[in-house]
Amino acid sequence: TFASVSIEPGHRLQGTARVTLMGDYQFGSVEFGLQLGHGRLLVEPGARASVGQRLPVQTAFEFGGTSGFPGLQIGERRGDREFVAQVQSSWQVRGPVALRLLLAAGRSATGGSIFASDRWLAGMRLGVGATTPIGPLNFEYGFASNGRRAAFIRVGRWF
């Protein structure tokens, strides 16, 4: 059984809820975000909570989603429990070019409570981005509270 509900992209309020119940595994995920803009400043707070049981490796939750968690490599932490709260902000410098800052906090684990007291991380990623005909173009560098650092380079939109 599979169910999915979402608000179409491009709206001020964005959200998605998914539930999958298979014979061998189950998972549910809820994600929401809000776009707030004033002049050249855009601020996008959001959160995601996901819980699964007996997940195959390919369906385990990637910490931070398709954009990863600041300071970690995309897909570095995977688990059947994830919670991430973040604020993405951008300041339009000139034309399509913007300075970007992502602040995030969250936890990823296998088993246990989604809000257990261990394995929490905070992170920050900053850099520059641009809107191009082939989609967004981002060059950023991130720092995590566990001392890890990672570059983030994205060309186009990932699904």
Short mmCIF file of C-alpha atoms in Angstrom, two decimals:
data_model
loop_
_atom_site.label_atom_id
_atom_site.label_comp_id
_atom_site.label_asym_id
_atom_site.label_seq_id
_atom_site.Cartn_x
_atom_site.Cartn_y
_atom_site.Cartn_z
CA THR A 1 0.00 0.00 0.00
CA PHE A 2 1.30 3.43 -0.92
CA ALA A 3 -0.20 6.87 -0.22
CA SER A 4 1.24 10.29 -1.00
CA VAL A 5 -0.15 13.79 -0.52
CA SER A 6 1.69 16.96 -1.53
CA ILE A 7 1.23 20.65 -2.20
CA GLU A 8 2.44 21.56 -5.68
CA PRO A 9 5.85 23.29 -5.86
CA GLY A 10 5.89 27.03 -6.37
CA HIS A 11 3.45 27.87 -3.57
CA ARG A 12 4.41 29.82 -0.45
CA LEU A 13 3.54 26.82 1.74
CA GLN A 14 4.97 23.46 0.66
CA GLY A 15 4.33 20.04 2.11
CA THR A 16 4.50 16.33 1.46
CA ALA A 17 3.31 13.28 3.38
CA ARG A 18 4.06 9.70 2.29
CA VAL A 19 3.22 6.31 3.73
CA THR A 20 4.32 2.96 2.30
CA LEU A 21 3.22 -0.36 3.80
CA MET A 22 4.89 -3.38 2.22
CA GLY A 23 4.95 -6.95 3.45
CA ASP A 24 8.64 -6.71 4.43
CA TYR A 25 8.99 -3.05 5.40
CA GLN A 26 7.03 0.10 6.21
CA PHE A 27 7.82 3.81 6.33
CA GLY A 28 6.20 7.19 6.68
CA SER A 29 7.54 10.68 6.06
CA VAL A 30 6.15 14.18 6.61
CA GLU A 31 7.86 17.29 5.24
CA PHE A 32 6.79 20.93 5.21
CA GLY A 33 8.30 24.27 4.32
CA LEU A 34 7.43 27.91 3.97
CA GLN A 35 8.81 30.59 1.62
CA LEU A 36 9.09 34.09 3.05
CA GLY A 37 10.51 36.90 0.96
CA HIS A 38 11.11 40.59 1.36
CA GLY A 39 12.99 42.53 -1.30
CA ARG A 40 16.16 40.63 -2.19
CA LEU A 41 15.95 38.33 0.87
CA LEU A 42 14.31 34.88 0.70
CA VAL A 43 13.99 32.76 3.86
CA GLU A 44 12.71 29.17 3.70
CA PRO A 45 12.21 27.40 7.05
CA GLY A 46 11.26 23.73 6.91
CA ALA A 47 11.28 20.38 8.69
CA ARG A 48 11.14 16.68 7.84
CA ALA A 49 10.37 13.68 10.05
CA SER A 50 10.66 10.12 8.75
CA VAL A 51 10.27 6.74 10.42
CA GLY A 52 10.63 3.28 8.93
CA GLN A 53 10.88 -0.35 9.95
CA ARG A 54 13.09 -3.07 8.39
CA LEU A 55 14.04 -0.77 5.49
CA PRO A 56 16.18 -2.12 2.64
CA VAL A 57 19.36 -0.09 2.10
CA GLN A 58 17.99 1.60 -1.02
CA THR A 59 14.92 2.93 0.84
CA ALA A 60 16.73 4.08 4.01
CA PHE A 61 16.45 7.82 4.62
CA GLU A 62 19.44 9.92 3.52
CA PHE A 63 20.18 12.41 6.28
CA GLY A 64 19.29 15.85 4.94
CA GLY A 65 17.45 14.49 1.90
CA THR A 66 18.62 15.07 -1.67
CA SER A 67 20.65 18.14 -0.64
CA GLY A 68 22.39 16.34 2.20
CA PHE A 69 23.22 17.72 5.64
CA PRO A 70 25.69 20.63 5.95
CA GLY A 71 29.24 19.34 6.52
CA LEU A 72 28.46 15.74 5.52
CA GLN A 73 28.63 14.05 2.12
CA ILE A 74 25.23 13.32 0.54
CA GLY A 75 24.13 9.84 1.62
CA GLU A 76 26.83 9.59 4.30
CA ARG A 77 24.31 8.93 7.06
CA ARG A 78 21.38 6.67 6.32
CA GLY A 79 18.86 5.24 8.73
CA ASP A 80 15.27 4.30 9.42
CA ARG A 81 14.72 7.36 11.64
CA GLU A 82 15.34 10.96 10.65
CA PHE A 83 14.39 14.42 11.85
CA VAL A 84 15.76 17.60 10.26
CA ALA A 85 14.80 21.24 10.88
CA GLN A 86 16.45 23.84 8.69
CA VAL A 87 16.37 27.42 7.47
CA GLN A 88 17.65 28.14 3.94
CA SER A 89 18.18 31.81 3.18
CA SER A 90 19.42 33.64 0.12
CA TRP A 91 20.24 37.25 -0.68
CA GLN A 92 19.99 38.27 -4.36
CA VAL A 93 23.26 40.04 -5.08
CA ARG A 94 22.83 40.85 -8.73
CA GLY A 95 20.65 39.36 -11.45
CA PRO A 96 20.38 35.60 -10.92
CA VAL A 97 23.31 35.42 -8.42
CA ALA A 98 22.60 35.02 -4.71
CA LEU A 99 24.54 34.48 -1.50
CA ARG A 100 23.16 31.42 0.31
CA LEU A 101 23.16 30.28 3.95
CA LEU A 102 21.69 27.02 5.29
CA LEU A 103 21.35 26.38 9.03
CA ALA A 104 20.21 22.90 10.05
CA ALA A 105 19.83 20.60 13.05
CA GLY A 106 18.76 17.01 13.09
CA ARG A 107 19.27 13.37 13.87
CA SER A 108 19.51 10.17 11.86
CA ALA A 109 19.64 6.67 13.34
CA THR A 110 18.61 3.07 12.93
CA GLY A 111 16.09 1.95 15.54
CA GLY A 112 14.98 3.65 18.72
CA SER A 113 13.04 6.86 19.13
CA ILE A 114 13.19 9.50 16.43
CA PHE A 115 13.87 12.09 19.15
CA ALA A 116 16.39 10.12 21.26
CA SER A 117 19.11 12.21 22.93
CA ASP A 118 22.10 10.87 20.96
CA ARG A 119 23.46 11.45 17.42
CA TRP A 120 22.11 15.01 17.04
CA LEU A 121 24.02 17.32 14.70
CA ALA A 122 23.94 21.00 13.86
CA GLY A 123 25.31 22.33 10.60
CA MET A 124 25.86 25.39 8.47
CA ARG A 125 26.50 25.65 4.75
CA LEU A 126 27.30 28.89 2.93
CA GLY A 127 28.14 29.83 -0.59
CA VAL A 128 26.84 31.29 -3.81
CA GLY A 129 24.06 30.18 -6.13
CA ALA A 130 22.49 31.24 -9.40
CA THR A 131 19.32 30.56 -11.34
CA THR A 132 20.23 29.34 -14.84
CA PRO A 133 18.32 27.95 -17.86
CA ILE A 134 19.40 24.42 -16.82
CA GLY A 135 18.19 24.92 -13.22
CA PRO A 136 19.88 26.08 -10.05
CA LEU A 137 23.68 26.22 -9.84
CA ASN A 138 25.17 26.16 -6.31
CA PHE A 139 28.74 26.26 -4.96
CA GLU A 140 28.71 25.95 -1.17
CA TYR A 141 30.81 24.70 1.73
CA GLY A 142 29.39 23.16 4.90
CA PHE A 143 30.43 22.62 8.50
CA ALA A 144 28.87 20.11 10.95
CA SER A 145 29.04 20.17 14.75
CA ASN A 146 30.95 16.85 14.74
CA GLY A 147 33.90 18.57 13.00
CA ARG A 148 33.14 17.30 9.49
CA ARG A 149 33.32 19.61 6.48
CA ALA A 150 32.16 19.07 2.92
CA ALA A 151 31.80 20.96 -0.35
CA PHE A 152 28.39 21.02 -2.00
CA ILE A 153 28.24 21.59 -5.75
CA ARG A 154 24.89 21.21 -7.48
CA VAL A 155 24.06 21.72 -11.16
CA GLY A 156 20.36 21.49 -11.96
CA ARG A 157 17.48 20.23 -9.84
CA TRP A 158 17.68 16.77 -8.23
CA PHE A 159 14.55 14.76 -7.69
#
